[in-house]
Coordinates of C-alpha atoms in Angstrom, one line a residue:
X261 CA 105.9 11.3 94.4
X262 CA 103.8 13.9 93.3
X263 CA 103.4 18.0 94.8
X264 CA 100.8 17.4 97.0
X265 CA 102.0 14.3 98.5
X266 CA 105.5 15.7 99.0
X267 CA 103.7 18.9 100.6
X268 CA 101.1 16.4 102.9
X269 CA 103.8 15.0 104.1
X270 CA 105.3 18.3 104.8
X271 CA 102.2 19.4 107.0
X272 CA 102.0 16.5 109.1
X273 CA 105.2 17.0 110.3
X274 CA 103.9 20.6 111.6
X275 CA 101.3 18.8 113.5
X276 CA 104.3 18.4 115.9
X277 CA 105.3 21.9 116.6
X278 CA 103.9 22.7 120.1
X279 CA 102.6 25.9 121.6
X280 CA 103.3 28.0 118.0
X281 CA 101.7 25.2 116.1
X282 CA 99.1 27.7 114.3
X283 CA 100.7 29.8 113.8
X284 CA 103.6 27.3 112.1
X285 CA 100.7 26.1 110.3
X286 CA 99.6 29.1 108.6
X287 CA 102.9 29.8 107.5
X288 CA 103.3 26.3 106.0
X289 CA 100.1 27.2 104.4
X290 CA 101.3 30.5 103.2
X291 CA 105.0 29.2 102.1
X292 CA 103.2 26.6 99.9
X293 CA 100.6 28.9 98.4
X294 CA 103.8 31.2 97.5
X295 CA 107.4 29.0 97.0
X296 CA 108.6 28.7 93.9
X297 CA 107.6 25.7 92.0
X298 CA 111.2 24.6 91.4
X299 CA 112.2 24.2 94.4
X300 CA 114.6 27.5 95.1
X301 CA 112.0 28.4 97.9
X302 CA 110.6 31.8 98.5
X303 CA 112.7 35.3 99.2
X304 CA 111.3 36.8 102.4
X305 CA 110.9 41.1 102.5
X306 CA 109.3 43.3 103.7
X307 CA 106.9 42.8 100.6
X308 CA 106.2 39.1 101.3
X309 CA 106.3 40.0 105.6
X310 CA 103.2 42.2 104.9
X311 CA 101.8 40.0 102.6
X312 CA 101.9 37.1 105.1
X313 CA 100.2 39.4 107.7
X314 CA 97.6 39.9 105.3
X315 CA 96.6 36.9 103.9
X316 CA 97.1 34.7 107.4
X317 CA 96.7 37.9 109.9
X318 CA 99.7 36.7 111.8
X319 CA 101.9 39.7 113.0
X320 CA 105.5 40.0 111.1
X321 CA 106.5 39.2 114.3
X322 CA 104.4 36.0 114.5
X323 CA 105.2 35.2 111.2
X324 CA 109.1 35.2 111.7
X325 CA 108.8 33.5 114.7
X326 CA 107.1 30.9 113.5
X327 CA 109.6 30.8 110.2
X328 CA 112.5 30.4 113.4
X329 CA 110.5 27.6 114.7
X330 CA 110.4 25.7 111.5
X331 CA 113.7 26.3 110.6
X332 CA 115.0 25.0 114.0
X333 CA 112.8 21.8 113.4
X334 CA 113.8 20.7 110.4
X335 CA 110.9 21.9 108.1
X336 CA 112.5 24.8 106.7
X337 CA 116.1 26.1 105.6
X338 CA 118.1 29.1 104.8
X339 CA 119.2 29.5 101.1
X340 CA 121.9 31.8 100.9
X341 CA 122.9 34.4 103.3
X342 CA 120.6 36.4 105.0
X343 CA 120.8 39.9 104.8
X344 CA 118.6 43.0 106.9
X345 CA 116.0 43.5 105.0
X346 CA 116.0 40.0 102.7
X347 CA 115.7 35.9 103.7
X348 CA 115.6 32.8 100.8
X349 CA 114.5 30.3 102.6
X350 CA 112.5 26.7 101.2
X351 CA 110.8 23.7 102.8
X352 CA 112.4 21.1 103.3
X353 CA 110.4 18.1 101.7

């Protein structure tokens, strides 16, 4: 299966997120513009936090909230352990 199909498939499992579905969305959207290409996922800091609030204009607070509702769906997943100020996570494809 190639990248994109593996990350369509990805999305249209979003489409089921509820009330914080856009702003799941344009995390998804961010996460996959950003992850790593061999599948070790993306390290979340304050670097990458305001990045997110740049590019998608979702609040840091927005943004992890929206990483928490992926995460408890099934969409995302830790990598590591999480420390104050740094979070590896990946999709889950």
């Amino acid at each position: 299966m190639s990248d994109f199909e593996l990350w369509s498939k990805w999305f249209a499992c979003g489409k089921e997120l509820g009330p914080e579905k856009a702003n799941a969305l344009a995390l998804m959207a961010w996460v996959a513009a950003h992850a790593a290409r061999d599948g070790t996922g993306i390290e979340l800091d304050e670097g990458s936090w305001s990045s997110l609030a740049a590019e998608t204009g979702l609040t840091i607070d927005q943004g992890r909230r929206a990483l928490d509702g992926l995460i408890a769906h099934g969409l995302m997943t830790v990598v590591g352990q999480e420390t104050s100020d740094l979070l590896c996570a990946r999709a889950v494809l």
